XYZ file of C-alpha atoms in Angstrom:
733
model
C 74.860 70.936 113.838
C 72.182 72.503 111.691
C 70.216 75.741 112.082
C 72.996 77.469 114.046
C 73.997 81.109 113.775
C 77.588 81.536 114.900
C 79.025 84.499 116.766
C 80.214 87.093 114.282
C 77.648 86.187 111.615
C 76.147 89.225 109.890
C 72.407 89.037 109.169
C 71.744 90.849 105.907
C 67.944 90.754 105.856
C 64.876 89.131 107.379
C 64.054 88.164 110.937
C 64.174 85.009 113.041
C 63.623 83.756 116.565
C 66.619 82.048 118.138
C 67.678 80.415 121.380
C 71.117 81.280 122.738
C 72.945 78.017 123.425
C 76.451 79.380 124.057
C 78.120 82.669 124.910
C 81.632 84.059 125.142
C 84.407 81.502 124.958
C 81.872 78.664 124.697
C 80.863 79.747 121.183
C 82.466 78.348 118.031
C 84.423 81.563 117.525
C 85.372 81.486 121.195
C 86.661 77.931 120.819
C 88.899 78.969 117.953
C 89.991 82.055 119.893
C 90.906 79.911 122.892
C 93.053 77.707 120.662
C 94.809 80.833 119.401
C 95.274 82.274 122.874
C 96.759 79.005 124.083
C 99.807 79.720 121.936
C 102.560 81.122 124.192
C 104.322 84.353 123.270
C 107.732 82.956 122.402
C 110.957 84.659 121.414
C 111.949 84.471 117.767
C 115.195 82.692 116.796
C 116.843 86.089 116.339
C 115.711 87.249 119.776
C 117.058 84.016 121.273
C 120.388 84.634 119.532
C 120.620 88.234 120.736
C 119.731 87.150 124.266
C 122.494 84.533 124.087
C 124.969 87.225 122.999
C 123.765 89.630 125.693
C 124.265 86.963 128.366
C 127.824 86.274 127.222
C 128.636 89.986 127.068
C 127.136 90.784 130.475
C 129.054 88.117 132.350
C 132.237 88.811 130.402
C 132.119 92.575 130.904
C 131.506 92.323 134.652
C 134.286 89.784 135.165
C 136.887 91.581 133.029
C 136.045 95.005 134.454
C 136.600 93.761 138.004
C 139.904 92.172 136.988
C 141.077 95.359 135.264
C 139.991 97.481 138.221
C 142.173 95.375 140.493
C 145.093 95.512 138.032
C 144.712 99.295 137.664
C 144.822 99.773 141.424
C 147.887 97.518 141.617
C 149.482 99.711 138.919
C 149.323 102.639 141.391
C 146.448 104.419 139.625
C 144.273 106.495 141.922
C 141.065 104.673 142.817
C 138.977 107.319 141.054
C 141.049 107.015 137.869
C 141.086 103.227 138.118
C 137.298 103.120 138.550
C 136.786 105.528 135.650
C 139.071 103.386 133.510
C 137.192 100.194 134.436
C 133.809 101.783 133.704
C 135.040 103.129 130.389
C 136.476 99.745 129.522
C 133.171 98.073 130.414
C 131.385 100.479 128.074
C 133.859 99.695 125.318
C 133.109 95.967 125.533
C 129.409 96.524 124.883
C 128.794 96.325 121.101
C 127.081 99.690 120.656
C 126.867 99.324 116.890
C 124.987 96.039 117.050
C 121.460 97.360 117.825
C 121.754 99.887 115.002
C 122.924 97.206 112.573
C 120.184 94.744 113.578
C 117.410 97.325 113.328
C 118.769 98.661 110.041
C 118.879 95.157 108.561
C 115.347 94.319 109.674
C 113.906 97.673 108.590
C 115.574 97.479 105.171
C 114.303 93.942 104.677
C 110.786 94.907 105.729
C 110.834 97.723 103.184
C 112.044 95.422 100.406
C 109.435 92.804 101.256
C 106.682 95.411 101.305
C 107.620 96.393 97.761
C 107.615 92.676 96.897
C 104.022 92.251 98.191
C 104.844 90.912 101.675
C 103.773 93.030 104.641
C 105.826 92.417 107.790
C 103.974 93.117 111.043
C 106.836 92.111 113.336
C 110.407 92.949 112.310
C 112.025 89.872 113.840
C 109.669 87.730 111.741
C 111.755 88.491 108.651
C 114.790 86.699 110.068
C 112.561 83.897 111.391
C 111.440 83.204 107.825
C 115.087 82.895 106.854
C 115.581 80.202 109.501
C 112.551 78.180 108.368
C 113.044 74.407 108.153
C 109.470 73.353 107.313
C 106.657 75.097 105.424
C 103.055 73.972 105.841
C 101.277 75.695 102.979
C 97.649 75.916 101.982
C 96.695 74.959 98.429
C 93.889 77.181 97.203
C 95.020 80.724 96.468
C 98.583 80.129 97.618
C 99.827 77.509 95.182
C 96.935 78.225 92.813
C 95.428 81.442 91.451
C 92.068 80.923 93.188
C 90.402 81.596 89.822
C 88.176 78.622 89.096
C 87.217 77.781 85.511
C 84.834 74.962 84.533
C 86.627 72.773 81.999
C 84.671 69.514 81.854
C 81.127 68.248 82.391
C 79.690 64.811 83.044
C 75.967 64.841 82.249
C 74.418 61.440 82.753
C 77.013 59.188 81.171
C 78.257 61.682 78.560
C 81.389 63.791 78.955
C 81.771 67.332 77.585
C 84.492 69.971 77.566
C 84.142 73.736 78.022
C 86.413 76.329 76.417
C 87.456 79.695 77.831
C 89.456 80.760 80.866
C 88.882 83.020 83.820
C 85.597 84.727 84.593
C 84.998 86.233 81.167
C 81.787 84.534 79.917
C 83.173 83.637 76.509
C 83.441 79.967 75.611
C 81.741 76.981 74.068
C 80.570 73.536 75.161
C 82.110 70.756 73.074
C 81.773 66.996 72.737
C 84.625 64.977 71.276
C 86.268 68.257 70.269
C 83.237 69.514 68.307
C 81.184 72.518 69.366
C 77.554 71.747 70.249
C 74.758 73.307 68.267
C 72.015 75.458 69.858
C 69.570 72.560 70.199
C 72.208 70.366 71.825
C 73.142 73.127 74.274
C 69.463 73.593 75.153
C 69.322 69.987 76.361
C 72.039 70.776 78.909
C 70.411 73.865 80.424
C 68.565 72.103 83.249
C 71.848 70.596 84.396
C 73.663 73.945 84.255
C 70.809 75.661 86.140
C 71.782 73.680 89.234
C 75.083 75.544 89.426
C 73.381 78.851 88.661
C 70.672 78.503 91.318
C 72.835 76.908 94.036
C 75.309 79.799 93.998
C 75.451 83.219 95.623
C 78.416 84.694 93.758
C 78.097 87.508 91.247
C 80.079 88.322 88.133
C 81.105 91.953 87.751
C 81.605 93.373 84.280
C 84.673 95.430 83.360
C 84.390 99.116 84.217
C 86.508 102.265 84.194
C 88.505 101.100 87.204
C 88.872 97.383 86.405
C 89.429 96.183 82.865
C 88.838 92.500 83.690
C 85.765 90.498 84.661
C 85.728 90.105 88.440
C 83.932 88.000 91.014
C 81.995 89.028 94.075
C 81.817 85.953 96.281
C 83.213 82.448 96.210
C 85.471 81.656 93.196
C 83.965 78.172 92.813
C 80.453 79.577 92.539
C 81.742 82.292 90.203
C 82.983 79.568 87.849
C 79.469 78.078 87.790
C 77.980 81.516 87.090
C 80.454 81.941 84.227
C 79.457 78.551 82.791
C 75.798 79.568 82.884
C 76.575 82.841 81.111
C 78.511 80.979 78.388
C 75.369 79.013 77.442
C 73.121 82.072 77.605
C 71.489 81.684 81.032
C 70.867 85.016 82.748
C 70.741 84.894 86.533
C 68.161 87.651 86.949
C 65.803 86.231 84.308
C 66.075 82.690 85.634
C 65.525 83.822 89.231
C 62.454 85.782 88.183
C 60.983 82.750 86.421
C 61.884 80.410 89.309
C 62.097 82.467 92.515
C 63.933 80.987 95.468
C 61.744 79.718 98.302
C 64.498 78.686 100.668
C 68.223 78.041 100.747
C 69.943 75.276 102.673
C 73.390 76.793 103.032
C 76.613 74.886 102.608
C 77.780 72.984 105.662
C 81.286 71.563 106.027
C 79.872 68.407 107.614
C 77.400 67.461 104.898
C 79.373 69.265 102.121
C 76.285 70.246 100.151
C 74.263 73.350 99.324
C 70.648 73.390 98.165
C 68.501 76.088 96.599
C 64.750 75.340 96.630
C 62.974 77.042 93.711
C 59.347 77.362 92.697
C 58.499 75.447 89.508
C 57.909 77.432 86.363
C 54.274 78.374 85.885
C 53.222 76.405 88.969
C 51.945 77.416 92.398
C 51.982 73.929 93.899
C 55.382 72.445 93.132
C 59.055 73.194 93.746
C 62.461 71.777 92.845
C 65.506 71.351 95.064
C 68.736 72.118 93.193
C 71.662 70.477 95.019
C 75.392 70.857 94.491
C 78.201 69.444 96.619
C 81.108 67.062 97.021
C 80.608 64.094 94.656
C 80.818 61.445 97.387
C 78.288 63.237 99.567
C 75.767 63.987 96.826
C 76.078 60.443 95.486
C 75.398 59.092 98.968
C 72.062 60.944 99.070
C 71.014 59.965 95.524
C 68.625 57.146 94.677
C 68.070 57.847 90.959
C 70.087 59.015 87.981
C 69.050 60.882 84.815
C 70.637 59.703 81.571
C 69.616 61.200 78.219
C 66.555 62.761 79.829
C 65.334 59.479 81.340
C 65.277 58.998 85.112
C 65.868 55.512 86.502
C 67.060 53.927 89.768
C 70.747 54.372 90.539
C 72.649 51.080 90.317
C 75.977 50.094 91.839
C 77.459 50.131 88.351
C 76.301 53.744 87.982
C 77.921 54.636 91.307
C 81.191 52.955 90.342
C 81.271 54.677 86.951
C 80.539 58.073 88.513
C 83.267 57.690 91.157
C 85.718 56.475 88.512
C 85.264 59.711 86.550
C 85.567 61.682 89.796
C 88.846 59.955 90.679
C 90.258 60.269 87.156
C 89.580 63.988 87.027
C 90.765 64.639 90.580
C 94.115 63.077 89.686
C 94.409 65.760 86.995
C 93.965 68.513 89.635
C 90.334 69.129 88.648
C 87.954 70.085 91.429
C 84.656 68.238 91.074
C 81.116 69.098 92.156
C 78.119 66.839 91.721
C 74.693 68.199 90.664
C 71.351 66.689 91.639
C 67.679 67.666 91.858
C 64.527 66.546 93.603
C 60.903 67.601 93.041
C 59.148 68.821 96.197
C 55.673 69.733 97.267
C 55.256 73.354 98.321
C 54.763 72.253 101.925
C 58.003 70.299 101.975
C 59.766 73.105 100.131
C 58.892 75.536 102.911
C 59.050 73.305 105.980
C 61.010 70.169 105.103
C 64.164 69.345 107.055
C 67.575 69.225 105.452
C 67.598 65.458 105.844
C 64.294 65.021 104.024
C 64.949 67.563 101.260
C 68.429 66.229 100.489
C 67.447 62.560 100.292
C 66.224 60.498 97.366
C 67.997 62.839 94.950
C 68.238 62.381 91.210
C 71.892 62.561 90.186
C 72.371 64.697 87.060
C 76.143 64.642 86.731
C 79.320 66.471 87.610
C 81.157 69.696 86.775
C 84.953 69.725 86.893
C 86.891 72.942 87.250
C 90.515 73.875 87.390
C 92.226 76.355 89.666
C 95.443 76.955 87.722
C 98.820 76.886 89.400
C 100.346 80.341 89.812
C 102.967 80.886 87.140
C 105.798 81.541 89.608
C 105.021 78.638 91.960
C 107.031 75.809 90.301
C 110.193 77.931 90.305
C 109.536 79.027 93.892
C 108.904 75.432 94.984
C 112.164 74.374 93.347
C 114.009 77.202 95.114
C 112.524 76.225 98.476
C 113.472 72.576 98.080
C 116.971 73.465 96.856
C 117.260 75.536 100.028
C 116.678 72.263 101.929
C 113.297 73.479 103.212
C 110.714 70.745 103.657
C 107.362 71.723 102.149
C 104.043 70.091 103.042
C 100.558 70.881 101.737
C 97.917 71.134 104.459
C 94.442 71.559 102.982
C 90.787 70.819 103.471
C 90.446 69.716 99.836
C 90.085 66.228 98.366
C 93.354 64.302 98.566
C 93.664 63.426 94.864
C 93.072 67.024 93.799
C 95.627 68.272 96.315
C 98.086 65.622 95.132
C 97.702 66.639 91.495
C 98.155 70.335 92.310
C 101.211 69.521 94.417
C 102.706 67.599 91.506
C 102.116 70.528 89.161
C 103.742 72.825 91.723
C 106.823 70.598 91.780
C 106.470 69.295 95.324
C 108.640 66.339 96.261
C 110.757 63.979 94.206
C 109.166 63.427 90.750
C 110.325 59.799 90.824
C 108.592 59.043 94.114
C 104.959 59.046 95.166
C 103.789 61.827 97.447
C 102.610 60.769 100.885
C 98.909 61.586 101.365
C 97.379 61.540 104.847
C 93.695 62.357 105.296
C 92.233 63.912 108.413
C 90.705 60.580 109.425
C 94.046 58.797 109.018
C 95.855 61.569 110.854
C 93.681 61.085 113.930
C 94.783 57.447 114.141
C 98.521 58.025 113.657
C 100.881 58.375 116.644
C 102.779 61.651 117.027
C 106.147 60.209 116.029
C 104.780 58.993 112.681
C 103.109 62.332 111.923
C 106.331 64.160 112.811
C 108.411 61.872 110.610
C 106.221 62.603 107.594
C 106.134 66.350 108.315
C 109.922 66.615 108.633
C 110.463 64.529 105.502
C 108.502 67.023 103.398
C 106.453 66.240 100.318
C 103.495 65.190 102.473
C 99.898 66.163 101.736
C 97.577 66.428 104.717
C 94.054 66.569 103.236
C 90.592 67.085 104.722
C 92.145 68.424 107.948
C 90.455 70.562 110.621
C 91.985 73.370 112.772
C 93.008 70.970 115.537
C 94.787 68.721 113.019
C 96.732 71.630 111.585
C 97.690 72.855 115.043
C 98.835 69.375 116.041
C 101.162 69.163 113.041
C 102.621 72.594 113.810
C 103.163 71.860 117.503
C 104.907 68.564 116.753
C 107.345 70.271 114.383
C 108.065 73.052 116.877
C 108.648 70.686 119.783
C 111.200 68.802 117.687
C 113.323 71.960 117.590
C 112.628 72.903 113.969
C 111.359 76.261 112.701
C 107.959 75.976 111.004
C 106.144 78.513 108.838
C 102.405 78.152 108.217
C 100.169 79.829 105.659
C 96.436 80.332 106.148
C 93.529 82.548 105.212
C 90.488 81.536 107.280
C 89.307 81.923 110.845
C 89.974 78.215 111.337
C 93.631 78.784 110.427
C 94.202 81.294 113.242
C 95.284 78.725 115.886
C 97.939 77.211 113.611
C 99.134 80.670 112.555
C 99.565 81.649 116.199
C 101.262 78.403 117.207
C 103.758 78.436 114.320
C 107.166 80.074 114.594
C 106.045 82.285 111.753
C 102.433 82.710 110.650
C 101.828 83.905 107.090
C 98.329 85.115 106.196
C 96.819 85.832 102.800
C 96.196 89.512 102.084
C 93.505 89.090 99.423
C 91.553 86.014 100.511
C 92.526 86.174 104.185
C 90.078 86.983 106.964
C 90.821 89.698 109.508
C 91.247 87.046 112.203
C 93.915 85.252 110.171
C 95.729 88.503 109.431
C 95.744 89.454 113.107
C 97.174 86.065 114.077
C 99.986 86.207 111.502
C 103.343 87.995 111.562
C 103.577 88.335 107.771
C 100.801 89.067 105.258
C 101.228 88.122 101.597
C 99.533 90.947 99.715
C 99.346 88.844 96.533
C 98.578 85.506 98.299
C 101.483 83.902 96.417
C 103.782 81.114 97.579
C 106.596 82.607 95.497
C 106.419 85.805 97.557
C 106.885 83.737 100.702
C 109.968 82.021 99.265
C 111.363 85.438 98.348
C 110.860 86.502 101.958
C 112.808 83.440 103.115
C 115.687 84.452 100.842
C 115.625 87.939 102.362
C 115.545 86.478 105.865
C 118.651 84.409 105.206
C 120.468 87.465 103.882
C 119.520 89.381 107.016
C 121.044 86.801 109.317
C 124.285 86.837 107.319
C 124.393 90.640 107.647
C 123.686 90.492 111.371
C 126.427 87.904 111.792
C 128.867 90.241 110.019
C 127.861 93.050 112.371
C 128.202 90.954 115.527
C 131.656 89.657 114.630
C 132.814 93.104 113.508
C 131.644 94.714 116.759
C 133.397 92.198 118.952
C 136.621 92.383 116.936
C 137.211 95.983 118.008
C 136.135 95.091 121.551
C 138.771 92.345 121.621
C 141.392 94.773 120.274
C 140.504 97.299 122.977
C 140.801 94.545 125.574
C 144.316 93.703 124.377
C 145.351 97.374 124.311
C 143.999 98.026 127.795
C 145.576 94.938 129.337
C 148.911 95.720 127.655
C 148.653 99.344 128.821
C 148.100 98.296 132.418
C 151.020 95.884 132.251
C 153.303 98.598 130.820
C 152.061 101.080 133.397
C 152.637 98.731 136.329
C 156.040 97.492 135.143
C 157.592 100.542 133.482
C 155.393 103.500 134.407
C 154.347 104.120 130.794
C 151.045 106.058 130.480
C 147.928 104.301 129.237
C 147.989 103.882 125.450
C 144.393 105.083 124.971
C 142.023 107.109 127.106
C 138.412 106.358 127.956
C 136.930 108.940 125.577
C 138.967 107.587 122.682
C 137.759 104.062 123.471
C 134.180 105.292 123.329
C 134.969 107.175 120.110
C 135.871 103.843 118.497
C 132.561 102.221 119.413
C 130.116 105.116 119.304
C 131.517 107.085 116.375
C 134.124 105.595 114.066
C 132.781 102.034 113.613
C 129.102 102.669 114.313
C 128.086 103.861 110.847
C 129.890 101.196 108.759
C 128.501 98.428 110.979
C 124.984 99.861 110.703
C 125.426 100.127 106.916
C 125.968 96.360 106.736
C 122.173 96.183 106.953
C 122.073 97.308 103.303
C 124.301 94.462 102.128
C 122.754 92.336 99.382
C 122.761 88.582 99.048
C 126.158 87.127 98.228
C 126.377 83.762 96.555
C 123.697 81.087 96.698
C 122.163 81.507 100.144
C 119.144 79.531 98.933
C 121.339 76.506 98.214
C 122.462 76.234 101.836
C 120.914 74.332 104.729
C 118.601 76.337 107.033
C 120.573 77.507 110.027
C 120.382 75.482 113.202
C 118.964 77.649 116.034
C 121.258 75.777 118.423
C 124.371 76.930 116.536
C 125.121 80.395 117.868
C 127.070 83.210 116.266
C 129.327 83.326 119.312
C 130.701 79.815 119.535
C 134.115 78.370 120.264
C 135.377 78.868 116.724
C 134.120 82.436 116.279
C 135.304 83.525 119.732
C 138.760 82.132 118.940
C 138.788 84.099 115.673
C 137.707 87.280 117.486
C 140.467 86.938 120.076
C 143.008 86.268 117.320
C 141.960 89.395 115.393
C 141.885 91.411 118.605
C 145.379 90.232 119.468
C 146.707 91.310 116.061
C 145.013 94.727 116.049
C 145.769 95.379 119.710
C 149.385 94.285 119.315
C 149.910 96.488 116.247
C 148.320 99.428 118.072
C 150.612 99.041 121.092
C 153.644 98.748 118.800
C 152.670 101.966 116.993
C 152.142 103.653 120.358
C 155.621 102.759 121.583
C 157.300 103.515 118.230
C 155.768 106.980 118.266
C 157.782 107.875 121.370
C 160.938 106.629 119.669
C 160.331 108.847 116.627
C 159.596 111.782 118.957
C 162.821 111.112 120.863
C 161.224 111.047 124.314
C 161.073 108.509 127.121
C 157.437 107.378 127.635
C 158.199 106.569 131.265
C 159.471 110.073 131.967
C 157.709 112.003 134.697
C 158.008 115.108 132.517
C 156.444 113.672 129.365
C 155.023 116.570 127.294
C 151.229 116.552 127.152
C 151.079 117.185 123.404
C 153.360 114.194 122.774
C 151.177 111.961 124.972
C 148.002 113.146 123.247
C 149.415 112.383 119.786
C 150.683 109.002 121.025
C 147.248 107.968 122.294
C 145.790 109.269 119.032
C 147.954 106.942 116.952
C 146.710 104.050 119.117
C 143.115 105.144 118.503
C 143.626 105.639 114.759
C 145.415 102.286 114.367
C 142.530 100.474 116.071
C 139.946 102.274 113.933
C 141.710 101.834 110.573
C 142.374 98.155 111.271
C 138.746 97.771 112.354
C 137.502 99.337 109.106
C 139.721 96.915 107.183
C 138.282 94.101 109.315
C 134.681 95.132 108.570
C 135.381 95.314 104.832
C 137.173 91.969 104.868
C 134.318 90.281 106.748
C 131.695 91.601 104.299
C 132.530 89.018 101.651
C 133.423 85.350 101.805
C 135.797 86.162 98.925
C 137.718 88.682 100.979
C 138.792 92.305 100.811
C 139.247 92.528 97.036
C 135.969 90.887 95.974
C 133.663 92.539 93.407
C 130.930 92.186 95.999
C 132.583 95.024 97.939
C 131.166 97.498 95.406
C 127.551 96.367 95.881
C 126.630 98.616 98.827
C 126.903 102.346 98.155
C 125.707 103.279 101.640
C 128.515 101.259 103.194
C 131.205 103.243 101.411
C 129.538 106.516 102.304
C 129.687 105.403 105.935
C 133.404 104.595 105.534
C 133.950 108.150 104.302
C 132.028 109.430 107.318
C 134.244 107.371 109.617
C 137.370 108.913 108.070
C 135.875 112.362 108.582
C 135.358 111.520 112.263
C 138.951 110.269 112.589
C 140.343 113.435 111.011
C 138.119 115.642 113.183
C 139.293 113.952 116.383
C 142.909 114.339 115.252
C 142.987 117.811 113.707
C 139.962 119.947 114.695
C 141.107 121.827 117.827
C 137.821 121.884 119.731
C 137.168 118.198 119.021
C 140.731 117.073 119.718
C 140.758 119.008 122.986
C 137.608 117.191 124.107
C 139.036 113.757 123.268
C 142.541 114.729 124.490
C 143.928 113.892 121.074
C 146.731 115.330 118.983
C 147.669 115.655 115.313
C 149.543 112.951 113.421
C 152.294 113.557 110.888
C 152.553 112.005 107.450
C 155.105 109.532 108.806
C 152.690 108.571 111.586
C 150.043 107.809 108.984
C 152.486 105.569 107.124
C 152.902 103.527 110.305
C 149.107 103.331 110.671
C 148.707 102.202 107.055
C 151.531 99.724 107.537
C 149.784 98.215 110.569
C 146.492 97.941 108.651
C 148.316 96.319 105.713
C 149.927 93.749 108.001
C 146.526 92.940 109.520
C 144.932 92.635 106.060
C 147.734 90.398 104.786
C 147.365 88.061 107.770
C 143.576 87.881 107.368
C 143.701 87.271 103.612
C 146.348 84.582 104.034
C 144.208 82.968 106.725
C 141.179 83.086 104.405
C 143.087 81.438 101.552
C 144.326 78.691 103.864
C 140.758 78.087 105.054
C 139.528 77.871 101.455
C 142.278 75.401 100.566
C 141.538 73.313 103.653
C 137.809 73.284 102.844
C 138.541 72.218 99.245
C 140.779 69.386 100.421
C 138.132 68.212 102.869
C 135.447 68.302 100.160
C 137.537 66.002 97.973
C-alpha cells in the first residue's frame, strides 16, 4: 500500500497529481471511525447501580403507598387527607439526598484528579475506573518517559557505548569503557549520518520559556539527532553538502524509512540512507561493511547481527538498523521503493533506551496489590516490551511473562485469549487496532470492567469499546482524546492508578450515602405504619405530619449526606478486590440492615411520641387534644428521627464506628451537621418556620428523651459492629 495519501493528511509543500480511490467511510480514517462508531453507548457500572436502586425504589414506593392509602382510609381518615398522607409518604421514601451526594462525590473526585494531572470528561468515568478489573496499557510514553536516548552502537562487528541522557547533546562515544579519540570518532561519522539524514525531528535549544533541550517531532528520531550532535555533525551543514533528493517515508508494513541524498561534490550519483526495524533492514541487505570493507553478507553475519539485536532487546533497548546503497541519479529520482531498498549494505545498529517513569514500579505494585490484572498491549518488538514490563514490575518476578504476538493472536481461539487477558501479566506485541479491540471486547463480554490506554488514531476503536478509555494528553492525538473518557495530562501510568484509587473511594462514599438515605426512609415507614395502626385502633393522631417527613429528607439529612462526597479514603482500599458489578448496594443483607435500623429508630420515635403525652398529662386519643400539645408531640417524633439519623450517618462513615479518628477527617461534614442542627432548632423554635411545619417547642426534658433515644440507637449499632468484627475475625482464623 505505497504512494497513498490518507484522509486527514496535511500537505506542507509541493504539488502532486492523485487519483481518488476511496471516499467517506471507505477511507482508512473512515474504517477506523466505523470501528469506533460500532461501539454501543453503554451505561457505566455506577449508572447500572443507580438504575437498579431506582427500580427497587419505584416498585416499593408504589406498592407501599397503595397499601398505606388503603390503611389510612380504613382508619377513618378523609379520602383527601388519606391521599395527601400517601403522597407525602411516597415522597419520603424517595432518597432525595442521594443525587446530591452522588454528584458531589463525582465532582470532588474530578477536581482532585484534575489537580493530579487526570482530566475527566465524563463524571461517571471516575467511579468506573474504581471498578476496573483489567488494565490494557500501552508501553511507550505510559510506562516509559518517551524520551529516547542512544546508549549503544553496533558498527560492523564492533560494539560501542554512548554517554549522556535526554536530548542535551553532551556525551561521548566509548569502546570498552574508553572514550574514542577524534580520529576514531571520524571513522564512525558515515554510520551516524544515516540516523541524521533519515530523520525529520528537530532539537530545540533551551530558551527563556523552557530551560531544557526539547524535541520537535518523533522522540526516536530526536535521539538520533542528539547522537549526531554529540559527535559534531550539524544537520544544516550536512544537508547543505548532501541535499535530499527524495524521501521514502516510514511505512508500518515495511518498517523502514529512506532518505535519498546527492553525493558530495557529484552531480551524477546519490546514496540511499536507510533506517528501520533490524529484521526488516536485514532482510533487504545483501552486503555488510566491516572496518570500512564491504563484502557479501553471510548467514553467520545475519546470525551474529540478530543475536546482538535479541540480547539488547531483552535489556529493554529499542534497536534500529542502518544501511546504505549507492544509486544513480535516475534511480534516485524515479526508482521504486522495492528497487531502492534492495541490495542494501548493512552498516550496523543503534540501540536506545526509553527509561521507565520513576513512579511506574510503585504504581504497578499498587495496581497488582489491588488485584487488578495488568496487560501490556503494544506495537513494539516483543522482547523490548517484555524487558520494559519487567522493569515496571509487571507480573510475578519468579514466573515468565506470557508474550503473544499479533500473528499468534490471530491464530488463537477467543477462550485462550480471554484466559491470558484475565490472568494479567500478558504482553500482546505487534498488534493492530482490530487485535486490540478484540481483546477489549472479549474482556467486556466476560463481565469484567476493562480500562484501556492509547494515544493514536488507531487506538480510538479500543478506547471507545472499553468500559473506560484513557487517552494520553501529551502524545495523544485529538481522535484518541475524543474517544476517551479520561485524559492523562502527564501520560503517566501512575496517574491512572491514582485515579483508580479515587474511584474506589467514590463508590465507598456513594454506598454510605445510599444506605444512610434509606435508613431514614425505613424509619419513616415504621413511624407511619405504627401511626396508622394507633389511629385505627385507639384514635391517636398521626405521630408526624407530611411536611415534617419532607423536612427530614429535604432539609435535615440532605446536607450531611451530600457532604459524604468529601470523605477521604479510609484504610487500604487498594488492597481489596475490585467490586463485582453484579453485587449491588441494595442486596438481601443491606436491606435487612436498613429495615433493622429503621425499626429501631422508628420504634424509639413512636415511644418518645407517646411518652410526651404522658409527661404533658393529656390523653392522645382525646377529641379535645390541644393543638400546641399535638404540634410539640409530632415535633419530638421528627427530632428523634433526625437526631438518630445523624448518629446513623456518622456511624456509617467509618468501618471503625462512631468514635473513630477518621470521623475528624472531613471538615465539611461537620459543618453540615451544624447546619442540620440549625434547621432542627428553626423548625422547633422560630415561630414563622414552626407555624409552617405545624411544629412546637421542646423542653429540656424532651431533649433528654431525644438524646436518650439516640444513645440507645448508637449503643445497639456499636454493639452490632463489634459482634460483626468478632465474627469476621473468628471466620478468618
